Amino acid sequence: MHALICVSALCFLLVDAYPRTHRPKAVTCEHVVIFGDSLTDDGVEAEGSSHGFNRYSNGPVWAEYLNNMLECVKYDNYAYAGATSGMDNFYFPGWSGVLWQVTNFLTTTPVISEDTLIIVQLGGNNDMFNGENKTTVIAENARRAVTNLALHGARKVLALNLVDLSEAPGVQNADGGGEIGKWISLLTSEANMRLRSTLYNRHDGITITFPRLDFKLFDFNGALAEANSHFMNVSEPYTHHRPDTSPSDINYFAFHDLFHPSTFVHYKLAQAILRFLQDWV
């Protein structure tokens, strides 16, 4: 299905994230490197090198599921909860943003192996959490992140767009949640359109500037909406602090907390990305 959507005088023809005919091909994964925010943060490890702050789900997040599905030889997840699309965190300045993650990665990996799959969850939701329109900044940070990766030898980069949090319990259950949700939805749509326009610009887009780079933009927002549609309760996070709790209740909730999906949703997100990768190779 195709749809013509116009936001803030910008019009784009959007195409489904998934091809109509799925003809899966084997995906070889030597090394996957992932960047992102709290949707991607997989927590920290007691031993060895790890990144991130906390896993905001009741089980593995999509990046962990995808790594297992691909059976990658090496897995590196640089995501930090609270990351903005730039250098800063929502809560503090100077480090942990998605662009910072990429920059930090490149200081230790000046030349990226050609068999490395890089997935960049572009962030951006934290940039606009206070309601300010930063869609242009988000698109520019995304361009800089992918450009820097390409300049250091990246050959395959998958970027994930922003997810629409307007229906999250933390928004809908807030005072004035309906109006806040409309504004969040509008900003998310505009940001995603600017991302597509910037990254695929026919004059100086990523694929024009770096013809050797195999680059795709995945509709993470559409995948999340599709995943959520499979759950009965999308209006409140799961809790077992109820007298009528039953063992199977947890299976019916899309949200783990006010803003973050359950591990069941993360699993479906990983399946959607895997399907996309299988059709890409």
XYZ file of C-alpha atoms in Angstrom:
281
model
C 0.000 0.000 0.000
C 1.212 3.502 -0.831
C 0.157 6.745 0.785
C 0.812 10.386 -0.022
C 1.336 12.253 3.227
C 1.885 15.982 3.630
C 3.227 17.577 6.791
C 4.501 21.143 7.095
C 4.429 21.594 3.316
C 6.495 18.448 2.795
C 4.939 15.703 0.675
C 6.365 12.255 0.164
C 5.189 8.974 -1.250
C 5.662 6.445 1.506
C 6.060 2.767 0.722
C 5.483 -0.196 3.008
C 8.533 -1.386 4.926
C 7.921 -4.918 3.710
C 7.915 -6.119 0.088
C 4.618 -7.633 -1.059
C 6.333 -10.912 -1.924
C 8.756 -12.232 0.673
C 11.479 -14.394 -0.858
C 13.903 -14.843 2.034
C 17.591 -15.241 1.342
C 20.243 -16.351 3.787
C 21.859 -13.499 5.708
C 25.470 -14.027 6.732
C 26.381 -12.010 9.803
C 30.030 -11.811 10.770
C 29.689 -8.680 12.878
C 26.693 -6.513 13.747
C 27.182 -3.069 15.280
C 24.130 -1.294 16.678
C 23.498 2.264 17.871
C 20.367 3.747 19.444
C 18.459 4.926 22.506
C 16.332 3.229 25.186
C 14.487 1.156 22.572
C 17.822 -0.475 21.774
C 19.818 -0.306 25.030
C 20.425 -3.908 26.167
C 21.858 -3.070 29.583
C 25.339 -3.686 30.944
C 27.401 -6.790 31.623
C 29.287 -7.544 34.827
C 32.319 -8.708 32.846
C 33.870 -7.673 29.567
C 33.203 -4.596 27.476
C 29.644 -3.319 27.337
C 27.725 -0.108 26.823
C 24.361 1.279 27.828
C 22.571 1.924 31.096
C 19.583 -0.373 31.413
C 17.295 -2.710 29.489
C 13.871 -1.058 29.406
C 11.824 -4.188 28.899
C 10.822 -7.351 30.743
C 13.161 -9.445 28.616
C 15.556 -9.126 25.680
C 15.195 -6.142 23.337
C 14.966 -6.356 19.547
C 18.729 -6.022 19.040
C 19.388 -9.110 21.156
C 16.702 -11.139 19.413
C 17.987 -10.078 15.996
C 21.538 -11.040 16.899
C 20.339 -14.522 17.844
C 18.214 -14.833 14.703
C 21.153 -13.847 12.493
C 23.597 -15.987 14.508
C 26.177 -13.232 14.272
C 29.773 -14.129 15.055
C 30.253 -10.812 16.873
C 27.689 -8.444 18.404
C 28.342 -4.897 19.635
C 25.543 -2.711 20.963
C 26.514 0.901 21.703
C 23.000 2.162 22.514
C 22.334 4.301 25.580
C 18.946 5.007 27.091
C 18.126 8.710 26.922
C 20.280 9.250 23.836
C 19.364 12.151 21.586
C 20.158 12.047 17.871
C 23.259 14.179 18.503
C 26.012 14.149 21.114
C 23.954 14.622 24.273
C 21.661 12.617 26.482
C 18.200 13.871 27.393
C 19.340 14.102 31.021
C 22.905 15.398 30.633
C 25.156 16.927 27.974
C 28.326 15.805 26.271
C 28.038 12.087 25.668
C 25.883 9.005 24.901
C 23.835 10.517 22.039
C 23.582 8.490 18.819
C 26.044 10.730 16.948
C 28.376 10.502 19.957
C 28.053 6.694 19.918
C 29.097 6.602 16.267
C 31.966 9.038 16.876
C 33.159 7.033 19.882
C 32.975 3.776 17.926
C 35.060 5.254 15.118
C 37.830 6.350 17.496
C 38.500 2.684 18.247
C 37.535 1.379 14.796
C 39.067 3.774 12.249
C 38.531 1.261 9.438
C 35.261 -0.689 9.382
C 35.405 -4.198 7.979
C 33.397 -4.673 4.796
C 31.497 -7.603 6.311
C 30.142 -5.485 9.194
C 26.401 -4.867 9.293
C 25.674 -1.543 10.964
C 22.214 -0.721 12.301
C 21.526 2.817 13.474
C 18.325 3.441 15.394
C 18.476 7.143 14.674
C 16.953 8.364 17.918
C 15.198 11.707 17.882
C 12.325 11.026 20.251
C 14.390 12.340 23.143
C 15.293 15.463 21.145
C 11.624 16.426 21.004
C 10.408 15.029 24.326
C 9.759 18.560 25.592
C 7.589 19.300 22.550
C 10.138 21.397 20.673
C 10.354 20.872 16.907
C 13.880 19.657 16.173
C 13.131 17.685 13.025
C 15.775 19.513 10.974
C 18.428 18.883 13.639
C 17.494 15.194 13.816
C 17.793 14.771 10.049
C 21.159 16.530 9.984
C 22.503 14.413 12.852
C 21.381 11.282 11.008
C 23.165 12.444 7.857
C 26.343 13.135 9.819
C 26.234 9.753 11.570
C 25.807 7.763 8.358
C 28.330 9.939 6.511
C 30.966 9.350 9.193
C 30.373 5.605 9.033
C 30.708 5.619 5.249
C 33.914 7.672 5.401
C 35.426 4.984 7.627
C 34.635 2.152 5.257
C 31.116 1.019 6.166
C 29.595 -0.941 3.303
C 26.176 -1.911 4.688
C 24.139 0.425 6.892
C 20.519 0.040 7.943
C 18.946 3.119 9.546
C 15.750 2.907 11.608
C 13.411 5.891 11.676
C 11.614 7.409 14.678
C 8.728 5.635 16.375
C 5.487 7.457 17.140
C 4.949 7.432 20.908
C 1.638 9.298 20.774
C -0.325 6.183 21.789
C 2.008 5.180 24.617
C 0.397 5.003 28.079
C 2.755 7.714 29.309
C 1.235 10.110 26.784
C -2.386 9.016 26.663
C -2.758 8.850 30.457
C -1.161 12.255 31.039
C -3.147 15.447 31.571
C -4.023 16.692 28.107
C -2.714 13.453 26.641
C -4.921 13.641 23.576
C -3.522 16.982 22.425
C 0.015 16.058 23.434
C -0.330 12.858 21.420
C -1.430 14.749 18.315
C 1.605 17.023 18.537
C 3.982 14.094 19.085
C 2.490 12.283 16.102
C 2.877 15.376 13.929
C 6.506 15.879 14.962
C 7.331 12.207 14.404
C 5.810 12.226 10.920
C 7.672 15.386 9.992
C 10.954 14.050 11.371
C 10.634 10.804 9.419
C 9.867 12.668 6.219
C 12.880 14.907 6.711
C 15.031 11.839 7.359
C 13.957 10.265 4.097
C 14.380 13.529 2.192
C 17.843 14.173 3.642
C 19.240 10.664 3.364
C 17.813 9.965 -0.093
C 18.256 13.445 -1.607
C 18.868 12.947 -5.331
C 21.596 15.599 -5.381
C 23.638 14.948 -2.245
C 21.949 12.023 -0.514
C 23.911 9.247 1.141
C 23.703 6.837 -1.790
C 24.718 9.577 -4.242
C 27.682 10.727 -2.174
C 28.810 7.182 -1.337
C 27.916 4.904 -4.272
C 29.757 1.955 -2.697
C 27.612 2.144 0.432
C 24.647 -0.214 0.548
C 22.207 1.902 2.555
C 18.565 1.394 3.495
C 16.074 3.240 5.704
C 13.752 0.879 7.576
C 10.279 1.905 8.732
C 10.775 1.129 12.414
C 7.676 3.166 13.200
C 5.504 1.040 10.931
C 7.006 -2.144 12.340
C 6.189 -1.042 15.891
C 2.602 -0.189 14.981
C 2.223 -3.596 13.346
C 3.735 -5.356 16.356
C 1.472 -3.523 18.818
C -1.609 -4.494 16.822
C -1.198 -8.106 17.954
C -1.802 -7.313 21.626
C -5.073 -6.845 23.464
C -3.858 -4.201 25.898
C -2.003 -1.225 24.432
C -3.285 1.383 26.884
C -1.400 0.495 30.062
C 1.862 -1.193 31.042
C 1.825 -4.683 32.472
C 1.973 -5.085 36.231
C 1.523 -8.123 38.432
C 0.454 -5.891 41.331
C -3.195 -6.842 40.901
C -5.278 -9.307 42.943
C -6.676 -10.951 39.805
C -3.298 -11.527 38.094
C -3.069 -14.783 36.158
C 0.048 -16.487 34.721
C -0.846 -15.667 31.114
C -1.722 -11.983 31.579
C 1.731 -10.755 30.637
C 1.308 -12.136 27.116
C -1.457 -9.663 26.292
C 0.310 -6.376 27.129
C 2.220 -4.424 24.500
C 3.918 -2.102 26.993
C 6.460 -2.881 29.682
C 6.301 0.614 31.167
C 4.779 3.970 30.239
C 6.846 4.327 27.056
C 8.722 1.122 26.292
C 7.468 -2.083 24.660
C 7.384 -5.526 26.197
C 9.857 -8.171 25.116
C 7.064 -9.775 23.064
C 6.867 -6.611 20.956
C 10.663 -6.500 20.706
C 10.620 -10.041 19.340
C 8.205 -9.011 16.597
C 10.373 -5.979 15.806
C 13.370 -8.267 15.390
C 11.341 -10.528 13.097
C 10.365 -7.529 10.959
C 13.970 -6.361 10.635
C 15.126 -9.910 9.856
C 12.529 -10.154 7.110
C 13.737 -6.843 5.687
C 17.352 -8.023 5.740
C 16.429 -11.306 4.052
C 14.830 -9.405 1.177
C 17.711 -6.936 1.001
C 20.639 -9.302 0.446
